[in-house]
Amino acid sequence: MKRIKVFAPASIANLGCGFDIMGLALDEVGDVLEMTLDETADSGITIINDTDVPLPSDPEDNVVTPVIRKFFEMTGHRGHVQVRIVKKIFPGSGIGSSAASSAAAAFGINELFSAPLSEEDVVVCTMEGENLASGGYHADNAAPAVMGGITLIRGYDPLDIIKLPVPGNLYCPVIHPHLTVSTKQARSILPREIPMHTAVTQWGNVGGLVAGLCTGNIELVGRAMRDAVAEPFRKQFIPGFDELRAKLLGAGALAMNISGSGPSVFALANRADIAQRVGAIMERHFAQQGILSETYVVKVSNKGARLIA
Ligand code: HSE
């Protein structure tokens, strides 16, 4: 029997302009799984939820299951795996809850078999969990949850993931207001086609964001972290969205956007004191409307899924 403990970070997808192609890993926040492998037993997966977070009782509905099956399919390995979920980000938060569990499971099963898969293939396994959770093979949370840092999906077919440099003082205050917005719902309201001028705006910003990260120009990163494609349709789900952004920019934040498909919102700051102030304003904004929330004032992390025991 082999036993390990794995952590995978929460993540922010899209980063404003990079709909479905960009994401970053958050420091400190994430999921923890304890995984045990019995290579002598028949193949199977047992999932135990040791957290207060409600998760599907049927293992077929848990993201961990398709991730581990994909690993078995890709490698030909067999065995019985027990997965004990000991720490869990709240599902539907918009900070990559399903990707964190999926990445931890994919990384963990690969470690249990002495890492036959490359990091990119671990992302491929992780995407199976994302598909179960949201009905699509997105890697914008999966890639940073596995690899850490800031990732760009240059292409999906074939998968081509580029890890971008993370400037030193990049703080990401994030708030999860307790509102219900599923990724499926947030995707269903988006138009199938976008006007050329919207595409041009978005291309400019994606290029600016990448250039800002590569040159360590955080002001440029902030200026480019804007979304002309999804935000105009999705911000209706977040009460007082424009007003909140004005308050945060007034307090020194460099940008504010929806995290992934929401309802979490994140800001960008280049100083710890500004990040703290911005986090407090976010909290007050939702509290004034009677909406409960959790706030995380953390940095971007260069570390992805990893063993912690
Ligand atoms: N990029 C996705 C979306 C969310 O905005 O719908 C995370 O995969």
Tab-separated table of C-alpha atoms and ligand atoms in Angstrom:
chain	number	residue	atom	x	y	z
A	1	MET	CA	0.000	0.000	0.000
A	2	LYS	CA	1.229	3.495	-0.839
A	3	ARG	CA	-0.178	6.585	0.888
A	4	ILE	CA	0.364	10.262	0.007
A	5	LYS	CA	-1.158	13.654	0.803
A	6	VAL	CA	-1.564	16.116	-2.054
A	7	PHE	CA	-2.386	19.829	-2.273
A	8	ALA	CA	-3.605	21.646	-5.385
A	9	PRO	CA	-4.237	25.390	-5.437
A	10	ALA	CA	-7.343	27.402	-6.134
A	11	SER	CA	-7.061	29.354	-9.363
A	12	ILE	CA	-8.466	32.293	-11.253
A	13	ALA	CA	-9.464	31.666	-14.851
A	14	ASN	CA	-9.772	34.108	-17.748
A	15	LEU	CA	-7.777	36.955	-16.090
A	16	GLY	CA	-10.179	39.400	-17.717
A	17	CYS	CA	-9.346	39.231	-21.414
A	18	GLY	CA	-8.142	35.604	-21.636
A	19	PHE	CA	-11.515	33.853	-21.827
A	20	ASP	CA	-10.876	30.093	-21.652
A	21	ILE	CA	-7.122	30.523	-22.272
A	22	MET	CA	-5.522	32.183	-19.244
A	23	GLY	CA	-5.360	31.419	-15.546
A	24	LEU	CA	-3.276	31.797	-12.410
A	25	ALA	CA	-2.680	29.780	-9.250
A	26	LEU	CA	-3.415	31.332	-5.864
A	27	ASP	CA	-1.146	31.005	-2.872
A	28	GLU	CA	-2.346	29.139	0.249
A	29	VAL	CA	-5.961	28.466	-0.814
A	30	GLY	CA	-6.709	25.007	-2.225
A	31	ASP	CA	-7.805	21.398	-1.788
A	32	VAL	CA	-6.079	18.580	0.081
A	33	LEU	CA	-6.526	14.890	-0.732
A	34	GLU	CA	-5.110	11.852	1.044
A	35	MET	CA	-4.666	9.072	-1.502
A	36	THR	CA	-3.931	5.400	-0.934
A	37	LEU	CA	-3.096	2.870	-3.632
A	38	ASP	CA	-3.404	-0.904	-3.390
A	39	GLU	CA	-1.851	-2.270	-6.577
A	40	THR	CA	-2.727	-5.867	-5.641
A	41	ALA	CA	-6.492	-5.207	-5.421
A	42	ASP	CA	-8.982	-5.081	-8.292
A	43	SER	CA	-9.297	-1.700	-9.952
A	44	GLY	CA	-11.679	0.646	-8.207
A	45	ILE	CA	-12.060	4.080	-6.677
A	46	THR	CA	-13.378	4.846	-3.180
A	47	ILE	CA	-14.042	8.476	-2.275
A	48	ILE	CA	-14.486	9.680	1.309
A	49	ASN	CA	-15.513	13.246	2.058
A	50	ASP	CA	-13.962	14.322	5.354
A	51	THR	CA	-14.966	17.986	5.014
A	52	ASP	CA	-18.072	20.016	5.881
A	53	VAL	CA	-18.528	20.874	2.208
A	54	PRO	CA	-21.421	18.965	0.610
A	55	LEU	CA	-20.173	16.860	-2.314
A	56	PRO	CA	-22.042	14.382	-4.544
A	57	SER	CA	-22.530	11.064	-2.739
A	58	ASP	CA	-22.394	9.072	-6.001
A	59	PRO	CA	-18.682	8.650	-6.955
A	60	GLU	CA	-19.715	8.869	-10.630
A	61	ASP	CA	-20.624	12.508	-9.962
A	62	ASN	CA	-17.342	13.352	-8.220
A	63	VAL	CA	-14.654	14.935	-10.438
A	64	VAL	CA	-12.015	12.647	-8.942
A	65	THR	CA	-13.510	9.575	-10.678
A	66	PRO	CA	-13.099	10.547	-14.366
A	67	VAL	CA	-9.639	11.962	-13.589
A	68	ILE	CA	-8.379	8.654	-12.167
A	69	ARG	CA	-10.084	6.664	-14.947
A	70	LYS	CA	-8.324	8.819	-17.539
A	71	PHE	CA	-4.981	8.139	-15.844
A	72	PHE	CA	-5.647	4.373	-15.976
A	73	GLU	CA	-6.684	4.664	-19.630
A	74	MET	CA	-3.585	6.672	-20.613
A	75	THR	CA	-1.062	4.517	-18.733
A	76	GLY	CA	-2.576	1.016	-18.631
A	77	HIS	CA	-1.925	0.895	-14.852
A	78	ARG	CA	-4.432	-0.735	-12.505
A	79	GLY	CA	-5.186	-0.824	-8.773
A	80	HIS	CA	-7.599	0.271	-6.083
A	81	VAL	CA	-7.395	3.941	-5.097
A	82	GLN	CA	-8.913	5.443	-1.980
A	83	VAL	CA	-9.283	9.228	-2.009
A	84	ARG	CA	-10.033	11.011	1.256
A	85	ILE	CA	-10.968	14.654	0.692
A	86	VAL	CA	-9.693	16.519	3.749
A	87	LYS	CA	-9.881	20.149	2.609
A	88	LYS	CA	-12.196	21.553	-0.058
A	89	ILE	CA	-12.898	24.959	-1.590
A	90	PHE	CA	-16.645	25.535	-1.797
A	91	PRO	CA	-17.989	24.252	-5.167
A	92	GLY	CA	-19.365	26.895	-7.515
A	93	SER	CA	-17.184	29.611	-6.011
A	94	GLY	CA	-15.468	30.589	-9.262
A	95	ILE	CA	-11.958	30.039	-7.907
A	96	GLY	CA	-11.393	26.683	-9.526
A	97	SER	CA	-12.906	24.358	-6.931
A	98	SER	CA	-13.405	21.466	-9.356
A	99	ALA	CA	-9.963	22.053	-10.910
A	100	ALA	CA	-8.260	21.971	-7.487
A	101	SER	CA	-9.745	18.545	-6.629
A	102	SER	CA	-9.164	17.266	-10.156
A	103	ALA	CA	-5.564	18.506	-10.242
A	104	ALA	CA	-4.821	17.032	-6.817
A	105	ALA	CA	-6.299	13.675	-7.920
A	106	ALA	CA	-4.420	13.693	-11.248
A	107	PHE	CA	-1.127	14.721	-9.684
A	108	GLY	CA	-1.617	12.261	-6.815
A	109	ILE	CA	-2.422	9.205	-8.930
A	110	ASN	CA	0.569	9.985	-11.147
A	111	GLU	CA	2.820	10.195	-8.077
A	112	LEU	CA	1.438	6.935	-6.666
A	113	PHE	CA	2.637	5.205	-9.848
A	114	SER	CA	6.042	7.021	-9.857
A	115	ALA	CA	5.064	9.723	-12.382
A	116	PRO	CA	4.679	7.993	-15.772
A	117	LEU	CA	2.817	11.033	-17.188
A	118	SER	CA	4.280	14.426	-18.114
A	119	GLU	CA	2.946	17.570	-16.437
A	120	GLU	CA	0.941	18.371	-19.580
A	121	ASP	CA	-0.662	14.910	-19.512
A	122	VAL	CA	-1.544	15.442	-15.848
A	123	VAL	CA	-3.429	18.528	-17.070
A	124	VAL	CA	-5.198	16.320	-19.653
A	125	CYS	CA	-6.409	14.021	-16.817
A	126	THR	CA	-7.449	17.073	-14.769
A	127	MET	CA	-9.580	18.319	-17.680
A	128	GLU	CA	-11.750	15.196	-17.377
A	129	GLY	CA	-12.882	16.502	-13.980
A	130	GLU	CA	-13.545	19.922	-15.480
A	131	ASN	CA	-15.653	18.311	-18.180
A	132	LEU	CA	-17.768	16.504	-15.589
A	133	ALA	CA	-18.194	19.692	-13.554
A	134	SER	CA	-19.008	22.134	-16.331
A	135	GLY	CA	-19.587	20.201	-19.536
A	136	GLY	CA	-16.438	21.317	-21.355
A	137	TYR	CA	-12.736	20.557	-21.637
A	138	HIS	CA	-11.296	23.813	-20.263
A	139	ALA	CA	-7.716	24.042	-19.076
A	140	ASP	CA	-7.732	27.637	-17.848
A	141	ASN	CA	-8.126	26.500	-14.218
A	142	ALA	CA	-6.680	23.015	-14.745
A	143	ALA	CA	-3.289	24.224	-16.065
A	144	PRO	CA	-2.446	26.622	-13.199
A	145	ALA	CA	-3.850	24.167	-10.621
A	146	VAL	CA	-1.379	21.537	-11.879
A	147	MET	CA	1.569	23.691	-12.963
A	148	GLY	CA	1.257	26.792	-10.754
A	149	GLY	CA	2.020	30.352	-11.847
A	150	ILE	CA	0.271	32.038	-14.747
A	151	THR	CA	-0.558	29.870	-17.726
A	152	LEU	CA	-1.627	30.568	-21.288
A	153	ILE	CA	-3.376	27.891	-23.353
A	154	ARG	CA	-1.905	28.791	-26.744
A	155	GLY	CA	-4.027	26.076	-28.333
A	156	TYR	CA	-6.398	23.267	-27.385
A	157	ASP	CA	-5.945	21.050	-30.414
A	158	PRO	CA	-3.277	19.952	-29.762
A	159	LEU	CA	-3.001	21.187	-26.181
A	160	ASP	CA	-0.197	23.763	-25.980
A	161	ILE	CA	0.332	25.311	-22.541
A	162	ILE	CA	2.779	28.152	-21.962
A	163	LYS	CA	3.875	29.146	-18.472
A	164	LEU	CA	4.322	32.906	-18.242
A	165	PRO	CA	6.580	34.774	-15.826
A	166	VAL	CA	4.962	35.913	-12.564
A	167	PRO	CA	6.085	39.428	-11.559
A	168	GLY	CA	7.212	39.662	-7.930
A	169	ASN	CA	4.630	41.834	-6.232
A	170	LEU	CA	1.424	40.497	-7.701
A	171	TYR	CA	-1.372	40.409	-5.125
A	172	CYS	CA	-4.815	39.057	-5.913
A	173	PRO	CA	-7.499	39.891	-3.374
A	174	VAL	CA	-10.421	37.582	-4.194
A	175	ILE	CA	-13.934	37.555	-2.792
A	176	HIS	CA	-16.421	34.734	-3.025
A	177	PRO	CA	-19.885	36.232	-2.484
A	178	HIS	CA	-22.421	33.551	-1.621
A	179	LEU	CA	-24.394	33.794	-4.837
A	180	THR	CA	-25.278	30.887	-7.076
A	181	VAL	CA	-23.924	31.111	-10.628
A	182	SER	CA	-23.031	27.831	-12.306
A	183	THR	CA	-20.421	27.764	-15.055
A	184	LYS	CA	-23.005	26.115	-17.323
A	185	GLN	CA	-25.447	28.981	-16.749
A	186	ALA	CA	-22.741	31.645	-17.112
A	187	ARG	CA	-21.680	30.106	-20.437
A	188	SER	CA	-25.197	29.637	-21.763
A	189	ILE	CA	-25.892	33.392	-21.742
A	190	LEU	CA	-22.878	34.253	-23.910
A	191	PRO	CA	-23.440	34.990	-27.594
A	192	ARG	CA	-22.062	32.414	-30.049
A	193	GLU	CA	-20.433	35.130	-32.166
A	194	ILE	CA	-18.744	38.417	-31.304
A	195	PRO	CA	-18.415	41.586	-33.397
A	196	MET	CA	-15.035	42.264	-35.023
A	197	HIS	CA	-14.402	45.418	-32.933
A	198	THR	CA	-14.923	43.389	-29.731
A	199	ALA	CA	-12.443	40.784	-30.951
A	200	VAL	CA	-9.898	43.485	-31.803
A	201	THR	CA	-10.234	44.985	-28.304
A	202	GLN	CA	-9.784	41.565	-26.735
A	203	TRP	CA	-6.743	40.631	-28.873
A	204	GLY	CA	-5.065	43.910	-27.935
A	205	ASN	CA	-5.620	43.226	-24.264
A	206	VAL	CA	-4.416	39.595	-24.391
A	207	GLY	CA	-1.223	40.771	-26.116
A	208	GLY	CA	-0.833	43.591	-23.585
A	209	LEU	CA	-1.338	41.216	-20.670
A	210	VAL	CA	1.289	38.789	-21.944
A	211	ALA	CA	3.711	41.638	-22.694
A	212	GLY	CA	3.140	43.115	-19.228
A	213	LEU	CA	3.835	39.786	-17.533
A	214	CYS	CA	6.943	39.137	-19.623
A	215	THR	CA	8.414	42.568	-18.908
A	216	GLY	CA	7.260	42.772	-15.275
A	217	ASN	CA	5.181	45.879	-16.066
A	218	ILE	CA	2.346	45.456	-13.562
A	219	GLU	CA	0.606	48.707	-14.613
A	220	LEU	CA	0.363	47.316	-18.152
A	221	VAL	CA	-0.915	44.001	-16.754
A	222	GLY	CA	-3.659	45.927	-14.932
A	223	ARG	CA	-4.527	48.045	-17.972
A	224	ALA	CA	-4.806	44.953	-20.162
A	225	MET	CA	-6.764	42.816	-17.698
A	226	ARG	CA	-10.154	43.776	-19.148
A	227	ASP	CA	-12.848	41.708	-20.718
A	228	ALA	CA	-15.004	42.886	-23.612
A	229	VAL	CA	-16.357	39.405	-24.396
A	230	ALA	CA	-17.946	37.769	-21.340
A	231	GLU	CA	-18.126	40.442	-18.633
A	232	PRO	CA	-20.802	42.609	-20.300
A	233	PHE	CA	-23.169	39.615	-20.131
A	234	ARG	CA	-22.053	38.117	-16.824
A	235	LYS	CA	-21.788	41.153	-14.599
A	236	GLN	CA	-25.593	41.147	-14.128
A	237	PHE	CA	-25.071	38.203	-11.717
A	238	ILE	CA	-22.903	40.293	-9.393
A	239	PRO	CA	-24.834	43.073	-7.624
A	240	GLY	CA	-23.200	46.500	-7.929
A	241	PHE	CA	-20.375	45.207	-10.162
A	242	ASP	CA	-19.500	48.553	-11.827
A	243	GLU	CA	-19.774	50.434	-8.557
A	244	LEU	CA	-17.469	47.914	-6.845
A	245	ARG	CA	-14.883	48.262	-9.599
A	246	ALA	CA	-14.922	52.073	-9.279
A	247	LYS	CA	-14.379	51.771	-5.508
A	248	LEU	CA	-11.500	49.313	-5.899
A	249	LEU	CA	-9.728	51.293	-8.620
A	250	GLY	CA	-10.156	54.398	-6.429
A	251	ALA	CA	-8.410	52.503	-3.610
A	252	GLY	CA	-5.395	51.718	-5.790
A	253	ALA	CA	-6.310	48.375	-7.379
A	254	LEU	CA	-4.894	47.992	-10.894
A	255	ALA	CA	-7.822	45.923	-12.174
A	256	MET	CA	-10.963	44.104	-11.122
A	257	ASN	CA	-12.649	41.266	-12.961
A	258	ILE	CA	-14.937	38.312	-12.582
A	259	SER	CA	-12.946	35.244	-11.535
A	260	GLY	CA	-13.622	32.553	-14.136
A	261	SER	CA	-17.358	32.363	-14.713
A	262	GLY	CA	-18.063	33.951	-11.290
A	263	PRO	CA	-19.518	34.711	-8.853
A	264	SER	CA	-16.082	35.385	-7.289
A	265	VAL	CA	-14.449	38.663	-8.173
A	266	PHE	CA	-10.725	39.380	-8.033
A	267	ALA	CA	-8.590	42.484	-8.105
A	268	LEU	CA	-4.947	43.100	-8.809
A	269	ALA	CA	-2.596	45.117	-6.618
A	270	ASN	CA	1.159	45.664	-6.554
A	271	ARG	CA	1.399	46.327	-2.787
A	272	ALA	CA	0.340	44.296	0.230
A	273	ASP	CA	-1.315	47.285	1.991
A	274	ILE	CA	-3.374	48.116	-1.114
A	275	ALA	CA	-4.372	44.460	-1.451
A	276	GLN	CA	-5.577	44.425	2.189
A	277	ARG	CA	-7.560	47.638	1.701
A	278	VAL	CA	-9.117	46.319	-1.502
A	279	GLY	CA	-10.091	43.059	0.231
A	280	ALA	CA	-11.827	45.017	3.011
A	281	ILE	CA	-13.761	47.158	0.475
A	282	MET	CA	-14.890	44.018	-1.376
A	283	GLU	CA	-16.134	42.512	1.875
A	284	ARG	CA	-18.020	45.676	2.846
A	285	HIS	CA	-19.595	45.931	-0.609
A	286	PHE	CA	-21.308	42.547	-0.336
A	287	ALA	CA	-22.032	42.812	3.404
A	288	GLN	CA	-23.944	46.076	2.759
A	289	GLN	CA	-26.214	44.088	0.446
A	290	GLY	CA	-26.711	41.316	2.978
A	291	ILE	CA	-24.563	38.857	0.985
A	292	LEU	CA	-22.230	36.592	2.961
A	293	SER	CA	-18.751	36.095	1.539
A	294	GLU	CA	-15.201	34.829	2.050
A	295	THR	CA	-12.225	36.960	1.140
A	296	TYR	CA	-8.699	35.795	0.382
A	297	VAL	CA	-5.920	38.352	0.148
A	298	VAL	CA	-3.126	36.274	-1.337
A	299	LYS	CA	-0.336	36.431	-3.888
A	300	VAL	CA	-0.076	34.535	-7.138
A	301	SER	CA	1.754	31.276	-6.478
A	302	ASN	CA	4.387	29.772	-8.714
A	303	LYS	CA	3.658	26.363	-7.221
A	304	GLY	CA	0.942	24.050	-8.507
A	305	ALA	CA	-0.164	20.597	-7.311
A	306	ARG	CA	2.329	19.058	-4.902
A	307	LEU	CA	2.954	16.446	-2.249
A	308	ILE	CA	2.556	17.695	1.304
A	309	ALA	CA	3.167	14.330	3.030
B	1	HSE	N1	-13.264	29.972	-18.696
B	1	HSE	C1	-14.497	29.452	-18.162
B	1	HSE	C2	-15.595	30.439	-18.363
B	1	HSE	C3	-14.467	29.199	-16.685
B	1	HSE	O1	-15.347	31.638	-18.230
B	1	HSE	O2	-16.723	30.029	-18.621
B	1	HSE	C4	-13.427	28.279	-16.212
B	1	HSE	O3	-13.165	27.192	-17.061
